[in-house]
Amino acid sequence: MKLTVVGGGSTYTPELVDGFARLRDTLPIEELVLTDPAQDRLDLVGGLSRRIFTRQGHPGRITTTTDLDAAVDGADAVLLQLRVGGQAARQQDETWPLECGCVGQETTGAGGLAKALRTVPVVLDIAERVRRANPQAWIIDFTNPVGIVTRALLQAGHKAVGLCNVAIGLQRKFAALLALEPSALHLDHVGLNHLTWETGVRLGGPEGEDVLPRLLTDHGATIAADLRLPPSLLDTLGVVPSYYLRYFYAHDEVVRELRTKPSRAAEVADMEQRLLAMYADPALDEKPELLAQRGGAYYSEAAVDLAAALLGGGGTPYQVVNTYNHGTLPFLPDDAVIEVQAAVGAKGAAPLPVHPVDPLYAGLMADVTAYEQLALDAALHGGRTRVFRALLAHPLVAQYAYAETLTDRLIAHNREHLAWA
């Protein structure tokens, strides 16, 4: 089995490689190809990745190349984890929206739209090259904004599934609180990428006992502290929102906070330099502890599980993925991309039935779905008016004066990445 990682020079990659090494019985990789346009990063990440495989006794080989076409040739699955514009572009995404009084964040709001506009054309070009090399290859998208990018891939007819680590992270946290193995818990996870709620936490599977009420009663304060939301809100909602909901539920508070501290992009850029220096040490043969602060916790386990299921090698029967709605949430279009539990196999992901969704969450999902449709239109066809329409539709913008200013700043800061600008 050959698996290719596009964006293989990322400092995330050793986390992924560690998962491939530990879970080799689930996903028996013969060749892992890391491809990236940055040869210097590939050399460092590739060297550590090989040492991780050797330390853990993995028999597969790891190759690196800057040649994308060679990397995807013959691949059974291609995992996308790229960042167009690097941390410098992320720094801008997190800065100029704040100047207008809006959240500056890399996956939602105006910054998230900027990332989508830069990313979608690049991802679609990569996907076409994958299709030419091997039409049967699966594309697993971990590139943000996952919902919009996955919708672009599916709309273009690619064999693609989107992946995020929010659900697996919550599953691990809940399991620890309940003193259970993570595999014992099934989440009733519903929403869009980075806009999700856990409406049930079930023992054993989709039909198991719902222990969410007990979890909130016994551990609500701990969960609320992790989310940086008041316990009273969780008591009122009776569900657990993802931490991205704080941008919606406490927008002005978040803006005030973000204006008083260094950006997350600046923190990550500094962390990446320290990680790359560690990766250069030929004695290092395991992922360093610092990598846990980089983000992407449990990403490797989710990726292995999904790839194994898609390639017919096993994996857990139900997984949280991003895929077409196809009537699962009746208040959204069939071609909306939703993030829910699905049965995943060689034919792809089939969403499980979802219990009726409270209007409090359904309304916000519908608003953000409309924004994502307009964002994809802007990413595919360009133009100031399309950008403005997407921003005006976003619940974190929604006022025409903000949308006008943000449109101009988005284009000014991203002109080098926007062919139409």
XYZ file of C-alpha atoms in Angstrom:
421
model
C 0.000 0.000 0.000
C 1.291 3.442 -0.954
C 0.113 6.554 0.862
C 1.138 10.110 -0.036
C 1.078 13.128 2.272
C 0.837 16.466 0.440
C 2.304 19.049 2.764
C 4.678 16.427 4.104
C 7.140 19.109 5.199
C 4.704 20.261 7.883
C 5.831 20.081 11.486
C 2.598 18.078 12.027
C 3.965 15.183 9.986
C 5.893 13.336 12.726
C 2.612 13.056 14.657
C 1.077 11.404 11.612
C 4.094 9.161 11.052
C 4.062 8.086 14.698
C 0.446 6.996 14.258
C 1.281 5.065 11.097
C 4.084 3.313 12.965
C 2.045 2.420 16.061
C -1.048 1.346 14.125
C 0.697 -0.522 11.310
C -1.507 -3.578 11.766
C -4.558 -1.407 11.017
C -2.947 0.327 8.044
C -0.054 -1.713 6.571
C 1.847 0.905 4.592
C 4.596 -0.317 2.303
C 5.591 3.138 1.072
C 4.878 6.523 2.633
C 5.684 9.475 0.399
C 6.084 12.960 1.846
C 5.842 15.703 -0.755
C 6.285 19.429 -0.242
C 7.699 22.319 -2.263
C 10.089 23.161 0.606
C 13.064 20.821 0.222
C 14.748 22.027 3.421
C 11.722 21.154 5.546
C 11.282 17.849 3.727
C 14.853 16.885 4.578
C 14.328 17.542 8.285
C 10.854 16.031 8.580
C 11.709 13.092 6.339
C 14.812 12.252 8.356
C 12.918 12.213 11.654
C 10.072 10.245 10.067
C 12.449 7.497 8.937
C 13.991 7.337 12.409
C 10.509 7.000 13.953
C 9.734 4.080 11.635
C 13.066 2.452 12.479
C 12.647 2.923 16.221
C 9.193 1.341 16.144
C 10.188 -1.482 13.802
C 7.960 -0.471 10.901
C 9.036 -2.324 7.742
C 7.746 0.303 5.310
C 9.914 2.845 3.550
C 9.563 6.616 3.625
C 10.506 8.674 0.593
C 10.473 12.431 0.069
C 10.111 14.477 -3.085
C 9.210 17.958 -4.270
C 7.714 16.403 -7.421
C 3.979 16.192 -6.758
C 3.178 14.104 -9.823
C 5.783 11.509 -8.894
C 4.554 11.513 -5.302
C 0.925 10.725 -6.143
C 1.669 8.243 -8.941
C 0.369 4.865 -7.832
C -0.852 6.129 -4.459
C -3.814 4.320 -2.918
C -4.678 7.361 -0.816
C -3.491 10.960 -0.718
C -3.735 12.990 2.475
C -3.852 16.765 2.114
C -2.445 18.896 4.932
C -1.199 22.020 3.166
C -1.211 25.685 4.115
C -1.107 28.061 1.149
C 0.903 31.114 2.137
C 2.314 29.470 5.262
C 2.223 30.979 8.726
C 2.744 34.465 7.256
C -0.661 34.281 5.583
C -2.183 32.901 8.771
C -0.738 35.847 10.683
C -2.596 38.187 8.343
C -5.829 36.178 8.604
C -5.702 36.599 12.372
C -4.808 40.305 12.304
C -6.726 42.439 9.797
C -10.226 41.224 10.776
C -9.499 42.370 14.350
C -8.837 45.856 13.026
C -12.498 45.913 11.989
C -13.790 44.532 15.282
C -14.300 40.988 13.982
C -12.740 37.712 15.103
C -9.408 37.037 13.458
C -9.201 33.275 13.052
C -7.794 31.009 10.380
C -10.862 28.848 9.698
C -13.916 30.972 10.403
C -15.053 34.515 9.779
C -13.166 36.759 7.378
C -9.830 35.040 8.001
C -11.376 31.675 7.235
C -12.743 33.022 3.967
C -9.299 34.315 3.009
C -7.838 30.877 3.651
C -10.566 29.245 1.559
C -9.932 31.606 -1.360
C -6.199 30.825 -1.300
C -6.644 27.111 -0.767
C -9.487 25.811 -2.949
C -7.837 26.429 -6.355
C -4.585 24.816 -5.195
C -6.343 21.773 -3.748
C -8.419 21.281 -6.889
C -5.271 21.377 -9.030
C -3.665 18.747 -6.793
C -6.812 16.611 -6.933
C -6.868 16.698 -10.735
C -3.281 15.502 -10.797
C -4.181 12.699 -8.402
C -7.106 11.721 -10.623
C -4.897 11.626 -13.716
C -2.310 9.484 -11.924
C -4.754 7.101 -10.261
C -8.518 7.671 -10.591
C -9.228 5.132 -7.838
C -7.145 6.878 -5.178
C -8.941 8.310 -2.175
C -8.275 11.903 -1.131
C -8.416 12.539 2.615
C -8.634 16.257 3.311
C -7.284 17.622 6.579
C -6.683 21.057 5.030
C -8.760 23.858 6.528
C -11.377 25.087 6.110
C -12.217 21.389 5.795
C -15.927 21.818 5.061
C -15.428 24.198 2.148
C -12.407 22.341 0.754
C -14.190 18.980 0.943
C -17.261 20.440 -0.753
C -15.045 21.743 -3.563
C -13.501 18.291 -4.003
C -16.816 16.439 -3.989
C -18.451 18.972 -6.283
C -15.620 18.373 -8.777
C -16.288 14.619 -8.670
C -13.275 13.523 -6.643
C -13.220 10.532 -4.284
C -12.792 12.595 -1.152
C -13.613 12.586 2.538
C -12.887 15.416 4.956
C -11.331 14.839 8.366
C -11.077 16.917 11.539
C -9.673 16.054 14.957
C -12.293 17.865 17.094
C -14.541 14.821 17.551
C -11.754 12.366 18.381
C -10.317 14.891 20.841
C -13.641 15.217 22.653
C -14.102 11.449 22.649
C -10.725 11.093 24.391
C -11.540 13.798 26.941
C -14.937 12.318 27.763
C -13.473 8.839 28.080
C -10.845 10.076 30.523
C -13.500 11.811 32.646
C -15.588 8.643 32.710
C -12.582 6.336 33.246
C -13.402 4.394 30.074
C -11.531 3.369 26.966
C -12.226 5.824 24.123
C -13.545 2.987 21.959
C -16.351 2.502 24.483
C -17.882 5.867 23.575
C -19.894 6.827 20.482
C -20.577 10.521 20.015
C -23.816 11.900 18.590
C -21.749 14.501 16.759
C -23.671 16.851 14.469
C -22.991 20.030 12.532
C -20.549 21.471 10.036
C -16.787 21.434 10.257
C -15.768 23.658 13.196
C -19.457 24.217 14.006
C -20.503 21.081 15.846
C -22.317 19.910 18.949
C -22.192 16.662 20.904
C -25.878 15.959 21.480
C -25.286 12.526 22.983
C -22.454 10.396 24.367
C -23.397 6.726 24.046
C -21.925 3.594 25.496
C -20.863 1.024 22.938
C -22.459 2.367 19.774
C -25.195 4.461 18.156
C -27.966 2.698 20.074
C -26.201 2.614 23.436
C -27.128 4.349 26.665
C -26.702 8.132 26.515
C -24.427 9.201 29.370
C -24.183 12.862 28.332
C -26.537 14.022 31.121
C -24.347 12.262 33.698
C -21.215 13.644 32.079
C -22.560 17.198 32.325
C -23.770 16.733 35.898
C -20.526 15.247 37.172
C -17.978 17.010 34.986
C -19.742 20.024 33.460
C -17.453 22.557 35.126
C -14.344 20.800 33.779
C -15.755 20.578 30.251
C -16.864 24.225 30.352
C -13.401 25.316 31.500
C -11.822 23.461 28.551
C -14.222 25.238 26.190
C -13.781 28.568 27.993
C -17.543 28.903 28.280
C -19.604 29.286 31.481
C -20.939 26.060 33.035
C -24.381 27.644 33.155
C -24.430 27.766 29.348
C -23.765 24.039 29.082
C -26.457 23.426 31.721
C -28.918 25.436 29.644
C -27.987 23.846 26.325
C -27.701 20.285 27.596
C -25.112 19.585 24.883
C -21.379 20.103 24.454
C -20.449 22.567 21.691
C -17.045 22.407 20.065
C -14.596 25.050 21.214
C -15.076 26.840 17.884
C -18.577 27.797 19.022
C -16.964 30.242 21.432
C -16.299 32.494 18.432
C -20.072 32.689 17.977
C -21.326 32.506 21.566
C -18.744 34.957 22.982
C -17.640 36.918 19.903
C -17.005 40.306 21.507
C -15.221 38.746 24.472
C -12.950 36.815 22.108
C -12.174 39.935 20.077
C -11.138 41.788 23.248
C -8.864 38.899 24.221
C -7.272 38.566 20.807
C -6.421 42.260 20.779
C -4.361 41.942 23.969
C -2.048 39.029 23.158
C 0.207 37.698 20.388
C -1.600 35.902 17.593
C -1.796 32.142 17.524
C 0.050 32.344 14.186
C 3.001 34.049 15.882
C 3.033 31.403 18.621
C 2.931 28.591 16.069
C 5.632 30.160 13.888
C 7.968 30.305 16.891
C 7.057 26.746 17.853
C 7.722 25.523 14.326
C 11.237 26.934 14.348
C 11.964 25.153 17.633
C 10.476 21.911 16.297
C 12.498 22.053 13.100
C 15.665 22.572 15.145
C 14.752 19.454 17.149
C 14.030 17.493 13.965
C 17.546 18.286 12.758
C 19.036 16.303 15.652
C 20.034 12.905 14.198
C 19.608 11.326 17.652
C 15.902 12.227 17.830
C 13.813 9.201 16.854
C 10.419 9.984 18.376
C 7.983 12.881 18.219
C 9.011 15.554 20.765
C 6.683 16.601 23.575
C 6.553 20.126 22.166
C 4.619 18.792 19.165
C 1.571 18.258 21.394
C 1.297 22.061 21.727
C 1.345 22.519 17.946
C -2.263 21.334 17.572
C -3.764 18.379 15.759
C -4.029 16.074 18.774
C -5.079 12.520 17.823
C -4.956 13.551 14.177
C -2.810 10.531 13.349
C -5.239 8.062 14.912
C -8.191 9.566 13.062
C -6.265 9.547 9.781
C -5.171 5.920 10.160
C -8.702 4.841 11.040
C -10.210 6.639 8.060
C -7.605 5.501 5.539
C -7.889 1.894 6.735
C -11.669 1.919 6.325
C -11.568 3.527 2.876
C -8.914 1.094 1.653
C -10.759 -1.951 2.931
C -8.333 -2.788 5.708
C -10.546 -2.341 8.744
C -10.848 0.695 10.973
C -13.698 1.340 13.375
C -17.187 0.865 11.917
C -18.349 4.435 12.566
C -16.248 7.555 12.216
C -16.884 11.298 12.305
C -16.135 12.669 8.844
C -17.035 15.491 6.481
C -19.150 14.370 3.540
C -22.255 15.233 1.529
C -25.459 15.739 3.488
C -27.705 13.740 1.125
C -30.798 14.351 3.255
C -29.208 13.519 6.612
C -30.042 17.002 7.896
C -33.298 17.843 6.094
C -32.969 21.583 6.703
C -29.750 21.735 4.624
C -29.197 21.189 0.880
C -28.216 17.689 -0.206
C -24.858 18.969 -1.484
C -23.944 20.700 1.766
C -20.959 19.102 3.480
C -21.759 18.127 7.044
C -19.675 16.657 9.867
C -21.405 13.647 11.423
C -20.920 10.017 12.327
C -20.785 7.854 9.214
C -20.312 4.242 8.236
C -17.057 4.303 6.285
C -15.932 1.632 3.853
C -14.434 1.071 0.427
C -17.351 2.920 -1.202
C -16.910 5.988 0.969
C -18.808 7.519 3.864
C -22.546 7.027 4.461
C -23.869 9.322 7.222
C -25.802 7.661 10.019
C -29.320 8.901 10.771
C -29.333 11.950 13.033
C -31.935 12.728 15.681
C -33.980 15.899 14.982
C -31.784 18.948 15.528
C -32.830 21.733 17.878
C -33.642 24.946 15.953
C -31.023 26.725 18.060
C -28.320 24.735 16.285
C -30.114 24.105 12.991
C -30.484 27.840 12.389
C -26.798 28.554 12.823
C -25.898 25.556 10.658
C -28.162 26.850 7.899
C -26.599 30.321 8.074
C -23.041 29.000 7.912
C -23.949 26.536 5.142
C -25.196 29.473 3.055
C -21.950 31.303 3.756
C -19.918 28.231 2.732
C -21.808 27.982 -0.556
C -21.050 31.647 -1.289
C -17.444 31.226 -0.145
C -16.931 28.327 -2.534
C -18.457 30.369 -5.353
C -15.970 33.152 -4.597
C -13.064 30.690 -4.437
C -13.981 29.126 -7.771
C -14.920 32.243 -9.741
C -13.370 35.206 -7.936
C -14.516 38.799 -7.948
C -15.012 41.437 -5.288
C -18.793 41.109 -5.308
C -18.645 37.375 -4.561
C -16.252 37.998 -1.677
C -18.533 40.705 -0.300
C -21.602 38.458 -0.533
C -19.848 35.664 1.352
C -18.737 38.013 4.121
C -22.164 39.607 4.414
C -23.674 36.137 4.819
C -21.295 35.085 7.592
C -22.847 35.359 11.070
C -19.557 36.736 12.452
C -19.667 39.660 9.995
C -23.271 40.197 8.813
C -23.169 44.027 8.604
C -22.638 45.686 5.248
C -20.134 48.253 6.530
C -17.968 45.531 8.035
C -18.324 43.414 4.900
C -17.246 46.299 2.648
C -14.125 47.051 4.683
C -13.207 43.403 5.197
C -13.605 42.689 1.489
C -11.079 45.356 0.568
C -8.615 44.245 3.243
C -8.945 40.572 2.334
C -8.154 41.285 -1.302
C -5.284 43.631 -0.442
C -3.641 41.092 1.876
C -4.118 38.129 -0.476
C -3.611 39.615 -3.933
C -0.576 37.429 -4.680
C -2.686 34.291 -4.115
C -5.793 35.403 -6.033
C -5.392 35.058 -9.796
C -8.441 37.240 -10.486
C -7.206 40.097 -8.266
